[in-house]
Coordinates of C-alpha atoms and ligand atoms in Angstrom, one line a residue:
X143 CA 108.2 29.0 58.2
X144 CA 105.0 28.9 60.2
X145 CA 104.8 27.5 63.7
X146 CA 101.7 27.1 65.9
X147 CA 102.0 26.8 69.7
X148 CA 98.9 25.5 71.5
X149 CA 98.6 26.9 75.0
X150 CA 100.0 30.1 76.3
X151 CA 101.2 28.8 79.6
X152 CA 104.8 28.7 81.0
X153 CA 106.1 26.2 78.4
X154 CA 104.3 27.7 75.4
X155 CA 105.3 31.3 76.1
X156 CA 108.9 30.4 76.9
X157 CA 109.1 28.3 73.8
X158 CA 107.6 31.0 71.5
X159 CA 110.1 33.6 72.8
X160 CA 113.1 31.4 72.1
X161 CA 111.7 30.4 68.7
X162 CA 111.4 34.0 67.6
X163 CA 114.9 34.7 68.8
X164 CA 116.3 31.9 66.7
X165 CA 113.9 32.3 63.7
X166 CA 113.0 36.0 63.5
X167 CA 111.4 35.6 60.1
X168 CA 109.2 32.7 61.2
X169 CA 105.5 33.3 61.9
X170 CA 104.8 32.1 65.4
X171 CA 101.1 31.9 66.3
X172 CA 100.3 31.0 70.0
X173 CA 96.7 29.9 70.7
X174 CA 95.3 30.2 74.2
X175 CA 91.8 29.1 75.2
X176 CA 91.6 31.4 78.2
X177 CA 91.3 35.2 78.1
X178 CA 94.9 35.9 78.8
X179 CA 98.3 34.2 78.6
X180 CA 100.0 32.7 81.7
X181 CA 97.0 32.8 84.0
X182 CA 98.3 29.9 86.0
X183 CA 101.8 31.3 86.3
X184 CA 100.2 34.4 87.9
X185 CA 99.0 32.3 90.8
X186 CA 102.0 30.0 91.2
X187 CA 103.8 29.9 94.5
X188 CA 100.9 31.7 96.2
X189 CA 101.3 34.6 93.8
X190 CA 105.1 34.7 94.3
X191 CA 106.1 32.2 91.6
X192 CA 108.5 29.6 92.7
X193 CA 110.1 29.5 89.3
X194 CA 112.9 27.0 89.9
X195 CA 115.1 25.3 92.6
X196 CA 118.8 25.4 93.3
X197 CA 118.7 21.5 93.2
X198 CA 121.3 21.6 95.9
X199 CA 119.3 19.2 98.1
X200 CA 118.4 16.9 95.3
X201 CA 120.4 13.6 95.2
X202 CA 118.6 12.2 92.2
X203 CA 116.2 13.6 89.7
X204 CA 113.9 10.6 90.2
X205 CA 113.4 11.9 93.8
X206 CA 111.8 15.1 92.6
X207 CA 110.4 14.0 89.2
X208 CA 108.5 10.8 90.0
X209 CA 107.6 10.8 86.3
X210 CA 109.9 11.9 83.5
X211 CA 113.2 12.1 85.3
X212 CA 115.1 10.6 82.4
X213 CA 113.7 13.0 79.9
X214 CA 114.4 15.9 82.3
X215 CA 118.1 14.7 82.6
X216 CA 118.3 14.9 78.8
X217 CA 116.8 18.3 78.4
X218 CA 118.9 19.7 81.2
X219 CA 121.9 19.2 79.0
X220 CA 120.4 22.0 76.9
X221 CA 118.8 24.2 79.5
X222 CA 118.8 23.6 83.3
X223 CA 118.0 25.4 86.5
X224 CA 121.3 27.4 86.3
X225 CA 120.3 28.6 82.8
X226 CA 116.9 29.5 84.1
X227 CA 118.4 31.6 86.8
X228 CA 120.7 33.4 84.3
X229 CA 117.9 33.8 81.7
X230 CA 115.5 35.6 84.1
X231 CA 118.3 37.8 85.7
X232 CA 119.5 38.7 82.2
X233 CA 116.0 39.8 81.4
X234 CA 115.9 42.0 84.5
X235 CA 114.1 39.7 87.0
X236 CA 116.3 39.7 90.1
X237 CA 115.9 36.3 91.8
X238 CA 116.3 35.2 95.4
X239 CA 117.2 31.8 96.8
X240 CA 115.4 30.7 99.9
X241 CA 116.9 28.5 102.6
X242 CA 114.7 25.7 101.4
X243 CA 116.4 25.9 98.0
X244 CA 113.3 27.4 96.3
X245 CA 113.9 30.3 93.9
X246 CA 111.5 33.3 93.6
X247 CA 111.7 36.7 92.0
X248 CA 113.2 39.1 94.6
X249 CA 110.0 41.2 94.1
X250 CA 108.0 38.2 95.4
X251 CA 105.6 39.0 92.6
X252 CA 104.6 36.4 90.0
X253 CA 103.3 39.2 87.8
X254 CA 106.8 40.3 87.2
X255 CA 107.5 37.0 85.4
X256 CA 104.1 37.1 83.6
X257 CA 104.6 40.7 82.4
X258 CA 108.2 40.0 81.3
X259 CA 107.2 37.0 79.2
X260 CA 104.2 38.8 77.6
X261 CA 106.4 41.9 76.9
X262 CA 109.1 39.7 75.2
X263 CA 106.5 37.8 73.1
X264 CA 105.0 41.2 71.9
X265 CA 108.4 42.7 71.2
X266 CA 109.6 39.7 69.2
X267 CA 106.4 39.6 67.2
X268 CA 104.8 36.4 68.5
X269 CA 101.1 36.5 67.4
X270 CA 99.0 35.9 70.6
X271 CA 95.5 34.6 70.0
X272 CA 93.5 34.5 73.2
X273 CA 90.0 32.9 73.6
X274 CA 91.0 30.5 70.9
X275 CA 90.6 26.9 71.9
X276 CA 92.3 24.5 69.6
X277 CA 90.0 21.5 69.0
X278 CA 92.2 19.4 66.8
X279 CA 96.0 19.3 66.8
X280 CA 95.9 17.1 63.7
X281 CA 94.2 19.9 61.6
X282 CA 96.9 22.3 62.8
X283 CA 99.7 20.0 61.7
X284 CA 98.1 20.1 58.2
X285 CA 98.3 24.0 58.2
X286 CA 101.6 24.7 59.9
X287 CA 105.2 23.6 59.3
X288 CA 105.6 22.8 63.0
X289 CA 103.1 22.5 65.9
X290 CA 104.1 22.7 69.6
X291 CA 101.6 21.3 72.1
X292 CA 101.9 22.9 75.5
X293 CA 98.3 22.6 76.9
X294 CA 99.4 21.8 80.4
X295 CA 97.9 19.2 82.8
X296 CA 94.8 17.3 81.7
X297 CA 92.5 16.9 84.6
X298 CA 89.9 14.9 82.6
X299 CA 90.2 12.2 80.0
X300 CA 87.9 14.1 77.6
X301 CA 90.6 16.8 77.4
X302 CA 92.5 14.3 75.3
X303 CA 90.0 14.9 72.5
X304 CA 92.3 17.5 70.8
X305 CA 94.7 14.6 70.1
X306 CA 92.1 12.6 68.1
X307 CA 93.4 11.2 64.9
X308 CA 97.1 11.3 65.9
X309 CA 97.1 7.8 67.4
X310 CA 99.3 8.8 70.4
X311 CA 99.9 6.7 73.4
X312 CA 98.2 8.6 76.3
X313 CA 98.6 7.9 80.0
X314 CA 95.3 8.4 81.9
X315 CA 95.5 11.6 84.0
X316 CA 95.2 11.5 87.8
X317 CA 95.9 14.4 90.2
X318 CA 99.2 14.7 92.0
X319 CA 100.3 16.9 95.0
X320 CA 97.5 16.6 97.6
X321 CA 97.1 16.2 101.3
X322 CA 95.6 13.2 103.1
X323 CA 92.3 13.1 104.9
X324 CA 92.3 11.1 108.1
X325 CA 88.6 11.1 109.0
X326 CA 87.9 10.3 112.7
X327 CA 91.6 10.4 113.8
X328 CA 92.1 12.3 117.0
X329 CA 95.5 13.5 115.7
X330 CA 93.5 16.2 113.9
X331 CA 93.0 17.9 117.3
X332 CA 96.6 18.8 117.0
X333 CA 96.0 20.9 113.9
X334 CA 98.9 23.4 113.4
X335 CA 101.5 21.0 114.8
X336 CA 104.7 20.8 112.7
X337 CA 107.4 18.2 113.0
X338 CA 110.5 19.2 111.0
X339 CA 111.8 15.8 109.9
X340 CA 109.4 12.9 109.6
X341 CA 109.5 9.8 107.4
X342 CA 106.2 8.7 105.9
X343 CA 105.2 5.7 103.8
X344 CA 102.3 3.7 102.6
X345 CA 101.9 0.2 104.2
X346 CA 102.5 -2.7 101.8
X347 CA 104.1 -0.5 99.1
X348 CA 107.6 0.9 98.6
X349 CA 106.3 4.5 98.5
X350 CA 108.2 6.7 101.0
X351 CA 109.1 10.3 101.6
X352 CA 110.5 12.5 104.3
X353 CA 110.6 16.1 105.4
X354 CA 108.4 18.4 107.5
X355 CA 104.9 17.3 108.3
X356 CA 102.0 19.5 109.3
X357 CA 98.9 18.2 111.1
X358 CA 95.8 19.9 109.8
X359 CA 92.1 20.0 110.7
X360 CA 91.3 17.3 108.2
X361 CA 94.5 15.1 108.4
X362 CA 98.1 15.6 107.4
X363 CA 99.9 17.9 105.0
X364 CA 103.4 19.4 104.6
X365 CA 106.3 18.6 102.3
X366 CA 106.6 15.0 103.4
X367 CA 103.0 14.2 102.6
X368 CA 103.0 16.2 99.3
X369 CA 106.0 14.3 98.2
X370 CA 104.4 11.0 99.1
X371 CA 101.2 12.0 97.3
X372 CA 103.3 12.7 94.2
X373 CA 105.3 9.5 94.3
X374 CA 102.1 7.4 95.0
X375 CA 99.7 9.5 92.8
X376 CA 98.6 6.6 90.6
X377 CA 98.6 3.9 93.3
X378 CA 96.4 6.1 95.5
X379 CA 94.0 6.9 92.6
X380 CA 93.7 3.2 91.9
X381 CA 93.0 2.4 95.6
X382 CA 90.2 5.1 95.7
X383 CA 92.4 7.2 98.0
X384 CA 92.3 4.7 100.8
X385 CA 95.5 3.4 102.3
X386 CA 97.4 2.9 105.6
X387 CA 99.8 5.7 106.3
X388 CA 103.0 4.9 108.3
X389 CA 104.6 7.7 110.2
X390 CA 108.0 7.6 111.7
X391 CA 108.1 10.7 113.8
X392 CA 111.9 10.4 114.4
X393 CA 112.6 10.9 110.7
X394 CA 114.2 7.5 110.2
X395 CA 115.4 5.9 113.5
X396 CA 114.4 2.3 114.0
X397 CA 112.4 1.1 117.0
X398 CA 115.6 -0.2 118.7
X399 CA 117.4 3.2 118.6
X400 CA 114.2 5.0 119.6
X401 CA 113.9 2.7 122.5
X402 CA 117.5 3.4 123.6
X403 CA 116.8 7.1 123.4
X404 CA 113.7 6.7 125.5
X405 CA 115.7 4.6 128.0
X406 CA 118.2 7.4 128.3
X407 CA 115.5 9.9 129.0
X408 CA 113.9 7.5 131.5
X409 CA 117.2 6.9 133.3
X410 CA 118.0 10.7 133.5
X411 CA 114.5 11.7 134.7
X412 CA 113.1 8.8 136.7
X413 CA 110.8 11.0 138.9
X414 CA 109.5 13.2 136.1
X415 CA 106.2 12.5 134.4
X416 CA 106.5 10.8 131.1
X417 CA 104.4 13.6 129.5
X418 CA 106.9 16.3 130.7
X419 CA 110.2 15.1 129.3
X420 CA 110.5 13.8 125.7
X421 CA 112.7 13.8 122.6
X422 CA 113.3 17.5 121.7
X423 CA 112.1 17.2 118.1
X424 CA 108.5 16.2 119.3
X425 CA 106.3 19.1 120.3
X426 CA 104.7 18.7 123.8
X427 CA 101.1 18.3 122.6
X428 CA 102.1 15.7 120.0
X429 CA 104.1 13.9 122.7
X430 CA 101.1 13.7 125.0
X431 CA 99.0 12.3 122.2
X432 CA 101.6 9.7 121.3
X433 CA 102.0 8.7 125.0
X434 CA 98.2 8.2 125.2
X435 CA 98.2 6.3 121.9
X436 CA 100.9 4.0 123.3
X437 CA 98.7 3.2 126.3
X438 CA 101.1 4.7 128.8
X439 CA 99.5 6.9 131.5
X440 CA 100.5 10.5 130.9
X441 CA 100.9 11.2 134.6
X442 CA 103.0 8.1 135.2
X443 CA 106.7 8.7 136.1
X444 CA 109.4 7.5 133.7
X445 CA 110.5 5.0 136.4
X446 CA 107.0 3.4 136.2
X447 CA 106.9 3.2 132.4
X448 CA 108.8 -0.2 132.5
X449 CA 110.3 -2.0 129.5
X450 CA 106.8 -2.7 128.0
X451 CA 105.9 1.0 128.2
X452 CA 109.2 2.0 126.5
X453 CA 108.7 -0.6 123.8
X454 CA 105.2 0.7 123.0
X455 CA 106.4 4.3 123.0
X456 CA 109.3 3.4 120.7
X457 CA 106.9 1.5 118.4
X458 CA 104.4 4.5 118.2
X459 CA 107.3 6.9 117.6
X460 CA 108.7 4.9 114.7
X461 CA 105.8 3.1 113.3
X462 CA 102.6 5.1 113.9
X463 CA 99.7 4.2 111.6
X464 CA 96.7 6.2 110.2
X465 CA 93.9 5.3 107.9
X466 CA 93.8 7.6 104.8
X467 CA 90.4 8.1 103.4
X468 CA 90.2 10.8 100.8
X469 CA 92.4 13.7 99.7
X470 CA 92.3 17.5 99.8
X471 CA 93.8 20.3 97.8
X472 CA 97.0 21.9 98.9
X473 CA 96.6 25.7 98.5
X474 CA 94.8 25.1 95.2
X475 CA 98.2 23.8 93.8
X476 CA 98.2 20.5 92.0
X477 CA 99.7 19.0 88.9
X478 CA 98.7 16.1 86.7
X479 CA 100.3 12.7 86.7
X480 CA 99.8 11.3 83.2
X481 CA 99.4 12.9 79.8
X482 CA 101.2 12.3 76.5
X483 CA 103.3 9.2 77.1
X484 CA 107.0 9.7 76.8
X485 CA 107.2 6.7 74.5
X486 CA 105.8 8.9 71.7
X487 CA 108.7 11.3 72.0
X488 CA 112.3 11.6 70.8
X489 CA 114.1 12.5 74.0
X490 CA 116.7 14.5 72.2
X491 CA 114.3 16.8 70.3
X492 CA 110.9 16.4 72.0
X493 CA 109.5 15.7 68.5
X494 CA 106.8 13.1 68.1
X495 CA 108.2 10.0 66.7
X496 CA 105.2 9.2 64.5
X497 CA 104.5 12.8 63.4
X498 CA 107.5 14.8 62.3
X499 CA 107.0 18.5 63.0
X500 CA 104.8 17.9 66.0
X501 CA 106.4 18.7 69.4
X502 CA 105.4 18.6 73.1
X503 CA 106.5 20.6 76.1
X504 CA 105.4 21.1 79.7
X505 CA 102.9 19.3 81.8
X506 CA 101.0 17.9 78.9
X507 CA 103.8 15.4 78.8
X508 CA 103.7 12.6 81.3
X509 CA 106.2 14.6 83.5
X510 CA 105.4 16.0 86.9
X511 CA 107.3 16.9 90.0
X512 CA 107.0 17.4 93.7
X513 CA 106.6 21.1 95.0
X514 CA 109.7 23.4 95.1
X515 CA 109.8 25.0 91.6
X516 CA 110.5 21.7 89.8
X517 CA 107.3 21.8 87.7
X518 CA 108.0 25.2 86.3
X519 CA 111.6 24.2 85.7
X520 CA 110.3 21.3 83.6
X521 CA 108.1 23.8 81.6
X522 CA 111.0 26.2 80.9
X523 CA 113.5 23.4 80.0
X524 CA 111.2 21.5 77.7
X525 CA 109.8 24.7 76.1
X526 CA 113.4 25.8 75.4
X527 CA 114.5 22.4 74.1
X528 CA 111.6 22.4 71.5
X529 CA 112.6 25.9 70.3
X530 CA 116.2 24.8 69.8
X531 CA 115.0 21.6 68.0
X532 CA 112.7 23.4 65.6
X533 CA 115.5 26.0 64.8
X534 CA 118.1 23.3 64.3
X535 CA 115.8 21.5 61.9
Ligands
FAD609 C1 97.8 27.1 92.1 C2 99.1 26.5 91.5 C3 100.3 26.9 92.0 C4 101.5 26.4 91.4 N1 102.7 26.8 91.9 C5 103.8 26.4 91.4 C6 105.1 26.9 91.8 O1 105.2 27.8 92.6 N2 106.2 26.4 91.2 C7 106.2 25.4 90.3 O2 107.2 24.9 89.8 N3 105.0 24.9 89.8 C8 103.8 25.4 90.4 N4 102.6 24.8 89.9 C9 102.6 23.9 88.8 C10 102.9 24.7 87.5 O3 102.1 25.9 87.5 C11 102.6 23.9 86.2 O4 103.4 22.7 86.3 C12 103.1 24.7 85.0 O5 102.3 25.9 84.9 C13 102.9 23.9 83.7 O6 103.2 24.7 82.6 P1 102.6 24.4 81.2 O7 103.0 25.5 80.3 O8 102.9 23.0 80.8 O9 101.0 24.4 81.4 P2 100.1 25.7 81.9 O10 100.9 26.7 82.6 O11 98.9 25.0 82.6 O12 99.6 26.3 80.5 C14 98.8 25.5 79.6 C15 97.9 26.6 78.9 O13 97.2 25.9 77.8 C16 95.9 26.4 77.7 N5 95.1 25.4 76.9 C17 94.7 24.2 77.4 N6 94.0 23.6 76.4 C18 94.0 24.4 75.3 C19 93.5 24.3 74.0 N7 92.8 23.2 73.6 N8 93.7 25.3 73.2 C20 94.3 26.5 73.5 N9 94.9 26.6 74.8 C21 94.7 25.6 75.7 C22 95.5 26.6 79.1 O14 94.4 27.5 79.2 C23 96.8 27.1 79.7 O15 96.9 28.6 79.7 C24 101.4 25.4 90.4 C25 100.2 24.9 90.0 C26 99.0 25.5 90.5 C27 97.7 25.0 90.0

């Protein structure tokens, strides 16, 4: 049997290793357009490789996989995050679980993962062809018994050229995982300020997210913003990256309970300046900014704020608004929303419905996730599932 794997990234390399283990006599050729395999994995997680997540904090897969959650649920029945943990530890990569549920090699070195996968491919006899860009998947399907496409995210539509002649349904690619630019907003003067639990949303839409928020020199970033950018990736692309951002600095309290909390502070500190006593979760500099934004004098005393002042403060705390205009990269990390539509795929096998023998795995599929190790987990799980499907066939 002859199998071609297109793209030596996370999904392609993992798939070819598992293929050779199951079918030692098969010829497995992996084609990579770059000069070496796994170049992207080498820079994941800031060079530390956040290779999976404990999923302990995940209440539904849809929350972390805005696209592809149902397919991920299906492939997890074959290979999930626990299997990933066991797989890498069995191969000698000791892993460590961070407090934020992200999993990294204990060595904190992505090259340990890269070197392991390359070593296994070589040892098992996978033929690695670098600097070999595949121009047409269709011609490969005529040459090989099975073809696995793992070409990763597609930043431009022209990158779909390799699918010509296959008549696949393709979802236009747009970037996901970015930070918001807030040009002209004075909040940027607070760059470096972090609030641990903030809820954010886009006005007039149902897109929401929560988590830590970081104010930057150009706007806002941090897990809450990245999650929102992922969930609203297509909506924001269609609106030219212009939208109204709603920020609830309390993490979810409504204006009424925020008002009650402020009233409690006011009653306990009538003679203190409004700027000097505030809800504990709001850093002082941010509080001063919010007080000014609420048109309450910073040097007024709590007793002088009055019901109107409290109402305005509660409103700013729970329903602060910003004008998003543009996006920026987050530590060079991004994934693609879009790709090969999941309607083309048999969810059980990841085989193309209209082309038996053609399989897809990894980010080339219309699957992507928020940050936290979920994207690499999707690559391992789908790559593994394809290897099992080909071997079973
Ligand atoms: C800077 C950065 C940091 C990241 N950090 C993390 C992280 O810590 N944790 C996490 O879970 N996710 C992270 N991600 C996302 C994650 O890296 C990807 O989701 C994952 O690598 C996807 O795996 P893949 O195998 O589908 O694609 P890729 O790893 O992108 O591999 C695809 C391969 O196919 C090759 N290729 C493309 N076209 C052709 C062609 N025509 N012929 C031959 N070869 C071709 C490419 O050169 C590439 O090597 C990060 C992404 C970036 C950009």
